Short mmCIF file of C-alpha atoms in Angstrom, two decimals:
data_model
loop_
_atom_site.label_atom_id
_atom_site.label_comp_id
_atom_site.label_asym_id
_atom_site.label_seq_id
_atom_site.Cartn_x
_atom_site.Cartn_y
_atom_site.Cartn_z
CA UNK A 248 34.51 23.36 -41.98
CA UNK A 249 35.31 23.90 -38.31
CA UNK A 250 37.18 27.12 -37.42
CA UNK A 251 39.45 27.19 -34.44
CA UNK A 252 38.00 29.39 -31.54
CA UNK A 253 40.06 32.02 -29.91
CA UNK A 254 41.68 31.50 -26.62
CA UNK A 255 39.10 33.66 -24.61
CA UNK A 256 36.16 31.89 -26.26
CA UNK A 257 37.75 28.46 -25.74
CA UNK A 258 38.30 29.13 -22.09
CA UNK A 259 34.70 30.44 -21.86
CA UNK A 260 33.34 27.22 -23.38
CA UNK A 261 35.39 25.05 -21.15
CA UNK A 262 34.28 26.97 -18.16
CA UNK A 263 30.51 26.43 -19.23
CA UNK A 264 31.07 22.80 -19.56
CA UNK A 265 32.79 22.64 -16.19
CA UNK A 266 29.91 24.53 -14.57
CA UNK A 267 27.34 22.21 -16.25
CA UNK A 268 29.19 19.16 -14.79
CA UNK A 269 29.21 20.63 -11.37
CA UNK A 270 25.55 21.51 -11.44
CA UNK A 271 24.45 18.12 -12.94
CA UNK A 272 24.12 16.25 -9.65
CA UNK A 273 22.00 19.16 -8.17
CA UNK A 274 19.65 19.28 -11.26
CA UNK A 275 19.33 15.58 -10.99
CA UNK A 276 18.49 15.77 -7.29
CA UNK A 277 15.86 18.51 -7.90
CA UNK A 278 14.02 16.22 -10.31
CA UNK A 279 13.67 13.47 -7.62
CA UNK A 280 10.19 13.68 -6.06
CA UNK A 281 10.43 12.80 -2.46
CA UNK A 282 7.76 10.15 -1.30
CA UNK A 283 5.10 10.85 1.26
CA UNK A 284 5.17 7.20 2.12
CA UNK A 285 7.86 4.70 1.77
CA UNK A 286 7.83 0.86 2.40
CA UNK A 287 10.74 -1.40 2.91
CA UNK A 288 10.47 -5.17 2.78
CA UNK A 289 13.55 -6.92 4.37
CA UNK A 290 15.00 -10.35 3.79
CA UNK A 291 13.19 -11.55 6.97
CA UNK A 292 9.93 -10.58 5.33
CA UNK A 293 11.04 -12.23 2.15
CA UNK A 294 11.53 -15.48 4.14
CA UNK A 295 7.74 -15.30 5.09
CA UNK A 296 6.83 -14.58 1.46
CA UNK A 297 8.88 -17.49 0.29
CA UNK A 298 7.00 -19.87 2.54
CA UNK A 299 3.58 -18.82 1.36
CA UNK A 300 4.94 -18.55 -2.27
CA UNK A 301 6.25 -22.15 -2.22
CA UNK A 302 2.85 -23.41 -1.23
CA UNK A 303 1.49 -21.45 -4.24
CA UNK A 304 4.26 -22.86 -6.57
CA UNK A 305 3.40 -26.41 -5.44
CA UNK A 306 -0.30 -25.87 -6.32
CA UNK A 307 0.62 -24.55 -9.69
CA UNK A 308 3.01 -27.42 -10.54
CA UNK A 309 0.32 -29.90 -9.37
CA UNK A 310 -1.95 -28.54 -12.14
CA UNK A 311 0.63 -29.01 -14.86
CA UNK A 312 -0.93 -30.33 -18.08
CA UNK A 313 1.28 -32.67 -20.14
CA UNK A 314 0.38 -33.63 -23.65
CA UNK A 315 -0.33 -37.17 -24.65
CA UNK A 316 2.72 -39.10 -25.76
CA UNK A 317 2.68 -41.74 -28.47
CA UNK A 318 5.08 -43.45 -30.70
CA UNK A 319 6.61 -46.46 -32.32
CA UNK A 320 9.76 -48.38 -31.97
CA UNK A 321 9.92 -51.47 -34.14
CA UNK A 322 7.16 -53.68 -33.13
CA UNK A 323 6.48 -51.66 -29.92
CA UNK A 324 3.66 -49.20 -29.97
CA UNK A 325 2.89 -47.01 -26.96
CA UNK A 326 0.41 -44.23 -26.16
CA UNK A 327 0.66 -42.27 -22.83
CA UNK A 328 -2.28 -40.16 -21.58
CA UNK A 329 -4.14 -38.64 -18.70
CA UNK A 330 -0.77 -37.52 -17.06
CA UNK A 331 -1.30 -36.33 -13.47
CA UNK A 332 0.97 -34.99 -10.90
CA UNK A 333 0.48 -37.00 -7.70
CA UNK A 334 3.20 -35.70 -5.29
CA UNK A 335 5.75 -32.95 -5.12
CA UNK A 336 8.88 -32.72 -2.82
CA UNK A 337 10.54 -29.31 -2.84
CA UNK A 338 13.03 -29.73 -0.12
CA UNK A 339 15.56 -26.92 -1.12
CA UNK A 340 14.15 -23.57 -2.31
CA UNK A 341 15.42 -20.10 -2.01
CA UNK A 342 13.93 -16.68 -2.60
CA UNK A 343 16.23 -13.68 -2.39
CA UNK A 344 16.65 -10.09 -3.67
CA UNK A 345 18.76 -9.51 -6.73
CA UNK A 346 19.80 -5.89 -7.44
CA UNK A 347 18.24 -4.08 -10.41
CA UNK A 348 14.59 -4.65 -9.37
CA UNK A 349 14.66 -8.36 -9.27
CA UNK A 350 13.51 -11.22 -7.18
CA UNK A 351 15.31 -14.64 -7.76
CA UNK A 352 13.48 -17.90 -6.88
CA UNK A 353 15.33 -21.20 -6.99
CA UNK A 354 14.21 -24.75 -6.38
CA UNK A 355 16.85 -27.39 -6.17
CA UNK A 356 16.75 -31.15 -6.25
CA UNK A 357 13.05 -31.51 -6.21
CA UNK A 358 11.09 -34.59 -7.19
CA UNK A 359 7.79 -34.91 -8.95
CA UNK A 360 5.63 -38.05 -8.86
CA UNK A 361 3.47 -38.87 -11.77
CA UNK A 362 0.72 -41.27 -12.76
CA UNK A 363 -0.52 -41.75 -16.23
CA UNK A 364 -2.56 -44.26 -18.27
CA UNK A 365 -0.64 -46.58 -20.70
CA UNK A 366 -1.77 -48.34 -23.92
CA UNK A 367 1.07 -50.68 -25.07
CA UNK A 368 1.16 -53.03 -28.00
CA UNK A 369 4.07 -55.42 -28.55
CA UNK A 370 3.59 -57.88 -31.46
CA UNK A 371 0.37 -59.63 -30.60
CA UNK A 372 0.30 -58.58 -26.90
CA UNK A 373 -1.95 -55.56 -26.08
CA UNK A 374 -1.90 -54.18 -22.57
CA UNK A 375 -3.51 -51.17 -20.85
CA UNK A 376 -3.16 -49.83 -17.31
CA UNK A 377 -1.40 -47.05 -15.40
CA UNK A 378 2.16 -46.31 -14.74
CA UNK A 379 3.75 -44.52 -11.81
CA UNK A 380 6.80 -42.37 -12.69
CA UNK A 381 9.07 -40.05 -10.81
CA UNK A 382 11.14 -37.19 -12.02
CA UNK A 383 14.14 -36.51 -9.71
CA UNK A 384 16.84 -33.88 -9.55
CA UNK A 385 14.33 -31.14 -10.65
CA UNK A 386 16.04 -27.75 -10.88
CA UNK A 387 14.07 -24.57 -11.41
CA UNK A 388 15.61 -21.17 -11.64
CA UNK A 389 13.42 -18.11 -12.06
CA UNK A 390 14.07 -14.27 -11.87
CA UNK A 391 11.06 -11.85 -11.48
CA UNK A 392 11.51 -8.22 -12.62
CA UNK A 393 9.43 -5.70 -10.66
CA UNK A 394 8.52 -2.30 -12.10
CA UNK A 395 6.06 0.48 -11.84
CA UNK A 396 3.30 0.12 -14.40
CA UNK A 397 1.56 3.10 -16.19
CA UNK A 398 -0.88 3.86 -13.26
CA UNK A 399 1.83 3.57 -10.55
CA UNK A 400 1.12 0.03 -9.39
CA UNK A 401 3.89 -2.44 -8.51
CA UNK A 402 3.91 -5.21 -11.17
CA UNK A 403 5.94 -8.18 -12.32
CA UNK A 404 6.98 -6.82 -15.63
CA UNK A 405 9.12 -9.72 -16.84
CA UNK A 406 10.14 -13.16 -15.93
CA UNK A 407 13.01 -15.51 -16.98
CA UNK A 408 12.80 -19.26 -16.31
CA UNK A 409 15.06 -22.21 -16.56
CA UNK A 410 13.89 -25.72 -15.67
CA UNK A 411 15.79 -29.09 -15.89
CA UNK A 412 15.21 -32.75 -14.86
CA UNK A 413 18.29 -34.85 -14.02
CA UNK A 414 16.58 -38.28 -13.86
CA UNK A 415 13.21 -39.93 -14.54
CA UNK A 416 12.19 -43.45 -13.62
CA UNK A 417 8.98 -45.36 -14.58
CA UNK A 418 7.59 -48.37 -12.74
CA UNK A 419 5.81 -51.16 -14.66
CA UNK A 420 3.76 -54.09 -13.57
CA UNK A 421 2.16 -57.06 -15.23
CA UNK A 422 3.24 -60.09 -17.11
CA UNK A 423 5.20 -57.87 -19.72
CA UNK A 424 6.96 -56.00 -17.10
CA UNK A 425 10.53 -56.99 -18.27
CA UNK A 426 9.64 -56.08 -21.83
CA UNK A 427 8.33 -52.70 -20.81
CA UNK A 428 11.35 -51.91 -18.67
CA UNK A 429 13.64 -52.69 -21.60
CA UNK A 430 11.60 -50.50 -23.84
CA UNK A 431 10.84 -47.87 -21.17
CA UNK A 432 13.64 -45.65 -22.36
CA UNK A 433 11.58 -44.34 -25.11
CA UNK A 434 8.73 -43.45 -22.80
CA UNK A 435 10.85 -41.97 -20.05
CA UNK A 436 12.85 -39.76 -22.38
CA UNK A 437 9.71 -38.43 -24.12
CA UNK A 438 7.94 -37.86 -20.68
CA UNK A 439 11.03 -36.11 -19.28
CA UNK A 440 11.15 -33.76 -22.21
CA UNK A 441 7.33 -32.99 -22.07
CA UNK A 442 7.37 -32.40 -18.46
CA UNK A 443 10.43 -30.15 -18.32
CA UNK A 444 8.73 -28.01 -21.15
CA UNK A 445 5.65 -27.50 -19.05
CA UNK A 446 7.23 -26.17 -15.88
CA UNK A 447 8.38 -22.69 -17.08
CA UNK A 448 5.23 -21.87 -18.82
CA UNK A 449 3.11 -22.84 -15.72
CA UNK A 450 5.24 -20.59 -13.58
CA UNK A 451 5.23 -17.82 -16.04
CA UNK A 452 1.37 -17.88 -16.03
CA UNK A 453 1.45 -17.95 -12.25
CA UNK A 454 3.65 -14.90 -12.04
CA UNK A 455 2.64 -12.59 -14.96
CA UNK A 456 -1.10 -13.38 -14.56
CA UNK A 457 -1.99 -14.73 -11.16
CA UNK A 458 0.55 -12.93 -8.95
CA UNK A 459 -0.04 -9.68 -10.86
CA UNK A 460 -3.85 -10.08 -10.10
CA UNK A 461 -2.87 -10.18 -6.47
CA UNK A 462 -0.90 -7.03 -6.81
CA UNK A 463 -4.00 -5.43 -8.40
CA UNK A 464 -5.58 -5.60 -4.88
CA UNK A 465 -3.06 -2.96 -3.58
CA UNK A 466 -4.82 0.39 -3.30
CA UNK A 467 -3.37 3.01 -5.58
CA UNK A 468 -5.84 5.89 -5.82
CA UNK A 469 -8.89 5.37 -3.46
CA UNK A 470 -11.39 7.35 -1.75
CA UNK A 471 -11.15 7.59 1.92
CA UNK A 472 -14.54 9.26 2.55
CA UNK A 473 -17.08 11.49 0.83
CA UNK A 474 -14.67 14.40 1.02
CA UNK A 475 -11.10 13.24 0.35
CA UNK A 476 -8.99 10.39 -1.35
CA UNK A 477 -5.44 9.24 -1.31
CA UNK A 478 -2.93 8.65 -3.97
CA UNK A 479 -0.69 5.75 -3.36
CA UNK A 480 0.91 5.54 -6.80
CA UNK A 481 4.57 4.48 -7.12
CA UNK A 482 6.87 7.29 -7.87
CA UNK A 483 9.46 5.10 -9.47
CA UNK A 484 10.61 1.53 -10.03
CA UNK A 485 11.41 -0.36 -6.77
CA UNK A 486 15.05 -0.10 -5.41
CA UNK A 487 16.45 -3.63 -4.58
CA UNK A 488 19.61 -4.43 -2.63
CA UNK A 489 20.77 -7.72 -1.51
CA UNK A 490 18.88 -7.33 1.81
CA UNK A 491 15.97 -4.93 1.03
CA UNK A 492 13.19 -3.83 -1.37
CA UNK A 493 12.23 -0.20 -1.07
CA UNK A 494 9.10 1.26 -2.58
CA UNK A 495 8.48 5.07 -2.77
CA UNK A 496 4.84 6.00 -2.81
CA UNK A 497 3.39 9.40 -3.47
CA UNK A 498 1.37 9.29 -0.25
CA UNK A 499 -0.71 12.39 -1.10
CA UNK A 500 -4.33 13.06 0.02
CA UNK A 501 -6.48 15.13 -2.36
CA UNK A 502 -9.81 16.84 -2.29
CA UNK A 503 -12.33 14.81 -4.41
CA UNK A 504 -13.71 17.95 -6.17
CA UNK A 505 -10.21 18.82 -7.30
CA UNK A 506 -8.57 15.52 -7.81
CA UNK A 507 -6.04 16.76 -10.30
CA UNK A 508 -4.65 19.37 -7.96
CA UNK A 509 -1.16 18.76 -6.61
CA UNK A 510 0.19 19.66 -3.34
CA UNK A 511 3.94 20.32 -3.54
CA UNK A 512 6.08 18.25 -1.34
CA UNK A 513 8.74 20.31 0.62
CA UNK A 514 9.04 17.73 3.52
CA UNK A 515 12.04 15.70 4.50
CA UNK A 516 12.29 12.52 2.70
CA UNK A 517 11.89 9.43 4.99
CA UNK A 518 15.14 7.40 5.31
CA UNK A 519 14.77 3.80 6.59
CA UNK A 520 17.86 2.31 8.10
CA UNK A 521 16.44 -0.50 10.12
CA UNK A 522 16.29 -4.18 8.95
CA UNK A 523 15.29 -5.94 12.05
CA UNK A 524 11.56 -6.29 11.30
CA UNK A 525 9.95 -7.89 8.15
CA UNK A 526 8.65 -4.55 6.97
CA UNK A 527 8.87 -0.81 7.61
CA UNK A 528 6.51 1.80 6.57
CA UNK A 529 7.63 5.43 6.80
CA UNK A 530 5.32 8.61 6.62
CA UNK A 531 6.75 12.09 6.17
CA UNK A 532 5.08 15.29 7.36
CA UNK A 533 3.78 15.80 3.79
CA UNK A 534 1.59 12.63 4.26
CA UNK A 535 -0.38 14.20 7.11
CA UNK A 536 -0.13 17.75 5.84
CA UNK A 537 -1.82 16.77 2.66
CA UNK A 538 -4.72 15.08 4.47
CA UNK A 539 -5.36 18.32 6.49
CA UNK A 540 -5.03 20.40 3.45
CA UNK A 541 -7.61 18.41 1.59
CA UNK A 542 -10.15 18.58 4.47
CA UNK A 543 -9.47 22.25 4.60
CA UNK A 544 -10.21 22.63 1.01
CA UNK A 545 -13.41 20.59 1.38
CA UNK A 546 -14.48 23.29 3.85
CA UNK A 547 -15.38 20.72 6.54
CA UNK A 548 -13.10 21.97 9.35
CA UNK A 549 -15.70 23.95 11.10
CA UNK A 550 -18.37 23.55 13.66
CA UNK A 551 -21.41 25.58 14.74
CA UNK A 552 -23.19 25.48 18.09
CA UNK A 553 -26.26 27.52 18.60
CA UNK A 554 -28.95 27.70 21.31
CA UNK A 555 -29.31 24.71 23.49
CA UNK A 556 -26.14 23.09 21.96
CA UNK A 557 -24.06 25.77 23.78
CA UNK A 558 -23.21 24.40 27.16
CA UNK A 559 -25.15 26.28 29.79
CA UNK A 560 -22.18 27.30 32.02
CA UNK A 561 -20.30 28.58 29.00
CA UNK A 562 -23.46 30.60 27.90
CA UNK A 563 -23.58 32.28 31.32
CA UNK A 564 -19.99 33.03 31.25
CA UNK A 565 -20.17 34.53 27.65
CA UNK A 566 -23.12 36.63 28.51
CA UNK A 567 -21.18 37.92 31.51
CA UNK A 568 -18.10 38.57 29.53
CA UNK A 569 -19.86 40.57 26.91
CA UNK A 570 -22.47 42.12 29.29
CA UNK A 571 -21.39 45.68 28.41
CA UNK A 572 -22.00 45.06 24.69
CA UNK A 573 -25.14 43.14 25.18
CA UNK A 574 -26.46 45.84 27.48
CA UNK A 575 -26.15 48.53 24.66
CA UNK A 576 -28.17 46.52 22.33
CA UNK A 577 -31.82 46.58 21.42
CA UNK A 578 -33.77 44.95 24.20
CA UNK A 579 -35.39 42.57 21.82
CA UNK A 580 -31.97 41.15 20.98
CA UNK A 581 -30.62 40.80 24.59
CA UNK A 582 -32.20 37.39 25.23
CA UNK A 583 -31.67 35.97 21.79
CA UNK A 584 -29.85 32.60 21.57
CA UNK A 585 -26.04 32.48 21.29
CA UNK A 586 -24.23 31.08 18.23
CA UNK A 587 -20.69 29.97 18.21
CA UNK A 588 -18.91 29.34 14.88
CA UNK A 589 -15.45 27.74 15.03
CA UNK A 590 -13.75 27.86 11.65
CA UNK A 591 -10.17 26.71 10.86
CA UNK A 592 -8.53 29.64 9.05
CA UNK A 593 -5.53 27.83 7.48
CA UNK A 594 -4.58 24.24 6.73
CA UNK A 595 -3.23 22.78 9.92
CA UNK A 596 0.51 21.73 9.88
CA UNK A 597 2.13 18.55 11.24
CA UNK A 598 5.56 18.51 12.84
CA UNK A 599 7.31 15.31 13.65
CA UNK A 600 10.04 15.21 15.97
CA UNK A 601 11.96 12.46 17.85
CA UNK A 602 10.09 13.52 20.94
CA UNK A 603 6.59 13.07 19.29
CA UNK A 604 4.15 14.36 16.72
CA UNK A 605 2.14 17.51 17.03
CA UNK A 606 -0.35 19.42 14.81
CA UNK A 607 -0.69 23.25 14.89
CA UNK A 608 -4.09 24.68 14.22
CA UNK A 609 -5.08 28.20 13.58
CA UNK A 610 -8.83 29.14 13.77
CA UNK A 611 -11.24 31.92 14.51
CA UNK A 612 -14.29 31.92 16.76
CA UNK A 613 -17.09 34.16 16.05
CA UNK A 614 -19.60 34.67 18.88
CA UNK A 615 -23.13 36.13 17.91
CA UNK A 616 -26.60 36.65 19.11
CA UNK A 617 -29.21 35.22 16.66
CA UNK A 618 -32.67 36.87 17.35
CA UNK A 619 -35.48 35.38 15.38
CA UNK A 620 -36.35 37.21 12.17
CA UNK A 621 -33.45 39.52 12.66
CA UNK A 622 -29.85 39.49 11.35
CA UNK A 623 -27.25 38.03 13.71
CA UNK A 624 -25.44 40.43 16.03
CA UNK A 625 -21.83 39.70 16.48
CA UNK A 626 -20.41 40.09 19.92
CA UNK A 627 -16.84 39.06 19.27
CA UNK A 628 -14.44 37.65 16.67
CA UNK A 629 -11.39 36.08 18.39
CA UNK A 630 -8.44 34.18 16.93
CA UNK A 631 -7.49 30.82 18.35
CA UNK A 632 -4.10 28.96 18.23
CA UNK A 633 -3.93 25.40 19.52
CA UNK A 634 -1.39 22.56 19.44
CA UNK A 635 -2.59 18.88 19.39
CA UNK A 636 -0.34 15.91 20.14
CA UNK A 637 -0.97 12.99 17.84
CA UNK A 638 -0.49 9.39 18.72
CA UNK A 639 -0.06 7.49 15.39
CA UNK A 640 -0.58 3.68 15.49
CA UNK A 641 -1.29 0.76 13.07
CA UNK A 642 -4.24 -1.66 13.50
CA UNK A 643 -4.38 -4.31 10.94
CA UNK A 644 -3.52 -2.47 7.64
CA UNK A 645 -5.10 0.83 8.92
CA UNK A 646 -2.99 3.82 10.01
CA UNK A 647 -4.91 5.49 12.72
CA UNK A 648 -4.33 8.79 14.77
CA UNK A 649 -5.42 9.60 18.37
CA UNK A 650 -5.51 13.42 19.02
CA UNK A 651 -5.21 15.23 22.25
CA UNK A 652 -5.44 19.02 22.93
CA UNK A 653 -2.23 20.24 24.59
CA UNK A 654 -2.00 23.87 24.12
CA UNK A 655 -4.78 26.51 23.65
CA UNK A 656 -4.67 30.31 23.36
CA UNK A 657 -7.27 32.76 22.26
CA UNK A 658 -6.87 36.56 21.51
CA UNK A 659 -8.82 39.33 20.00
CA UNK A 660 -8.22 40.46 16.51
CA UNK A 661 -9.25 43.96 17.41
CA UNK A 662 -7.16 45.04 20.36
CA UNK A 663 -4.84 43.76 23.12
CA UNK A 664 -7.27 45.21 25.74
CA UNK A 665 -10.08 42.94 24.50
CA UNK A 666 -7.55 40.03 24.51
CA UNK A 667 -6.95 40.82 28.13
CA UNK A 668 -10.83 40.70 28.78
CA UNK A 669 -11.03 37.30 26.93
CA UNK A 670 -8.51 35.71 29.35
CA UNK A 671 -11.32 34.45 31.58
CA UNK A 672 -12.73 32.40 28.55
CA UNK A 673 -9.50 30.53 28.00
CA UNK A 674 -10.20 27.59 30.29
CA UNK A 675 -13.92 27.17 29.52
CA UNK A 676 -13.42 27.31 25.68
CA UNK A 677 -10.55 24.78 26.08
CA UNK A 678 -12.92 22.47 27.92
CA UNK A 679 -15.44 23.03 25.18
CA UNK A 680 -12.92 21.79 22.64
CA UNK A 681 -11.88 18.73 24.62
CA UNK A 682 -15.49 17.66 25.37
CA UNK A 683 -17.15 18.64 22.11
CA UNK A 684 -14.85 18.84 19.23
CA UNK A 685 -11.94 16.48 20.07
CA UNK A 686 -14.28 13.41 20.18
CA UNK A 687 -15.63 14.36 16.70
CA UNK A 688 -12.05 14.61 15.33
CA UNK A 689 -10.95 11.27 16.92
CA UNK A 690 -14.05 9.57 15.68
CA UNK A 691 -13.08 10.40 12.24
CA UNK A 692 -9.21 9.70 12.57
CA UNK A 693 -9.78 6.35 14.28
CA UNK A 694 -11.25 5.00 10.92
CA UNK A 695 -7.76 5.16 9.61
CA UNK A 696 -6.44 4.94 6.09
CA UNK A 697 -5.20 1.68 4.44
CA UNK A 698 -1.56 0.95 3.88
CA UNK A 699 -0.72 -0.15 0.40
CA UNK A 700 -0.37 -3.94 1.04
CA UNK A 701 -2.03 -6.79 -0.99
CA UNK A 702 -5.15 -8.25 0.35
CA UNK A 703 -4.58 -11.23 2.75
CA UNK A 704 -1.34 -9.66 4.11
CA UNK A 705 -1.52 -7.84 7.55
CA UNK A 706 0.93 -6.32 10.11
CA UNK A 707 1.76 -7.75 13.55
CA UNK A 708 3.85 -6.54 16.52
CA UNK A 709 3.91 -2.91 15.23
CA UNK A 710 6.32 -0.43 16.69
CA UNK A 711 6.12 3.30 15.87
CA UNK A 712 9.42 5.35 16.05
CA UNK A 713 9.64 9.08 15.52
CA UNK A 714 12.41 10.82 13.54
CA UNK A 715 13.04 14.32 12.57
CA UNK A 716 10.45 15.13 9.92
CA UNK A 717 9.01 11.52 9.55
CA UNK A 718 7.94 8.50 11.62
CA UNK A 719 8.44 4.80 10.72
CA UNK A 720 6.27 1.83 11.58
CA UNK A 721 8.21 -1.35 11.93
CA UNK A 722 6.24 -4.63 11.90
CA UNK A 723 6.24 -8.26 11.07
CA UNK A 724 3.97 -9.67 8.46
CA UNK A 725 1.15 -12.24 8.65
CA UNK A 726 -0.86 -13.98 5.89
CA UNK A 727 -4.49 -14.00 7.05
CA UNK A 728 -5.41 -15.50 3.62
CA UNK A 729 -3.40 -17.70 1.32
CA UNK A 730 -2.22 -16.43 -2.17
CA UNK A 731 -4.45 -18.90 -3.89
CA UNK A 732 -7.57 -17.88 -1.88
CA UNK A 733 -7.12 -14.24 -2.72
CA UNK A 734 -6.40 -14.80 -6.39
CA UNK A 735 -9.36 -17.10 -6.96
CA UNK A 736 -11.58 -14.54 -5.20
CA UNK A 737 -10.67 -11.82 -7.55
CA UNK A 738 -10.51 -13.98 -10.62
CA UNK A 739 -14.04 -15.21 -10.00
CA UNK A 740 -15.47 -11.78 -8.95
CA UNK A 741 -17.10 -9.51 -11.50
CA UNK A 742 -14.95 -6.53 -12.61
CA UNK A 743 -15.31 -3.49 -10.33
CA UNK A 744 -14.22 0.12 -10.78
CA UNK A 745 -10.80 1.07 -9.44
CA UNK A 746 -12.60 3.69 -7.30
CA UNK A 747 -15.93 3.78 -5.58
CA UNK A 748 -18.76 5.00 -7.54
CA UNK A 749 -19.67 7.64 -5.20
CA UNK A 750 -19.40 11.05 -7.04
CA UNK A 751 -17.14 13.79 -5.72
CA UNK A 752 -18.99 16.43 -3.56
CA UNK A 753 -18.50 20.04 -3.73
CA UNK A 754 -17.24 22.03 -0.72
CA UNK A 755 -19.93 21.69 1.85
CA UNK A 756 -21.75 24.64 3.23
CA UNK A 757 -22.93 22.77 6.21
CA UNK A 758 -20.85 24.15 9.31
CA UNK A 759 -21.43 20.95 11.34
CA UNK A 760 -18.61 19.13 9.63
CA UNK A 761 -15.58 19.07 11.88
#
């Protein structure tokens, strides 16, 4: 039995419900994981997909298998076999976005030309030969539902299809042509029914099996090199509007020895507003930060120069700078080779602004003498702060970065006086970075990382635009391979692992890794 609440308690309960309703939008927003990478396909891109997809549909319909047809009507016996599609005319087709994760594909007023073998018996007359037939007014309406599967890959999860044939004609020849034409209604009606029943199953197989095998070529979780990999899994189902299809990808790099470790995303969520190009790809600061964090975890952001690898002019300058310290050392150590160890001290950070993209790096530089058979003698340990400019560009399907050293500063971790003494090393060390380290970095970054597009589809006419907290790459699409070519390649190829078989490596202790 319910008991009425007192006025104060009722007011408190009502207030709690009101507070919950006010907080609900914020709680929902908090559960929305921002993507590190986002792809938008526009209606212009869909037009290109329609052109290539129409060729694929034609190929599928040409391979329709129609069952043999046989029957009897009075003294007229017939058997129709070896039905083959000879020609298709698909003059009116349309592929468009339909909200709620759908793609709608319509074919109107198409025609299908057929040829089949006839065996006809009318009273005592027996005749065999071939018949040409035409199905006109063919209408096909299909809706494909797109969704994220269990591993985070885009898939066609469902398909609905309706097909109809308005008219069908059969042409007969021979001495019994008039008789055949009179009795052809039975044949034409049966062939029309059988043909219409085969269209949707053929397209369903093409979508749920063949096209999904094409989507299997999209990279989801791949290794970039021996140290890191990238996670391109979808965060949620695609968002479809009448003009666009948006895909939110995780876009997170990971250290291969700790693949399950997650880097929390606090970056700005990319927002794509443009629709002029066929496709737009957006990358947030998190995308680049996670790559540098993964390399930092792998322990490869370091370089060591020793002995003859140290430029001669720099060695002379260093010995002169630390002459007082060296003079006080054991004479057996004075002429020992120099060793420079440059080690990044924290994961570099990326900042994307409308004016450009930059990367901030903090590191320390240890300078030591390394006499033979003796422990190293440290001359100095200095901190380094630098800012690199990053030019991001797309080539094919590979996102690449060109780095350039812009700002550089060193200072002593011991005292301000020593920092002043190190001022003369500023320019030589900057030159060392530009000539020795930047080429190593650019050699690595120019290899790039693949954008999650199916095989056979590439970008052209790319334009990079910077925004506050993210950048976008607008491009047009180009099919370098046909859908059928890619599908046949992967259907005939043996099954391969989703990831390379190279085993993850532990954090490297080799300092020549940068």
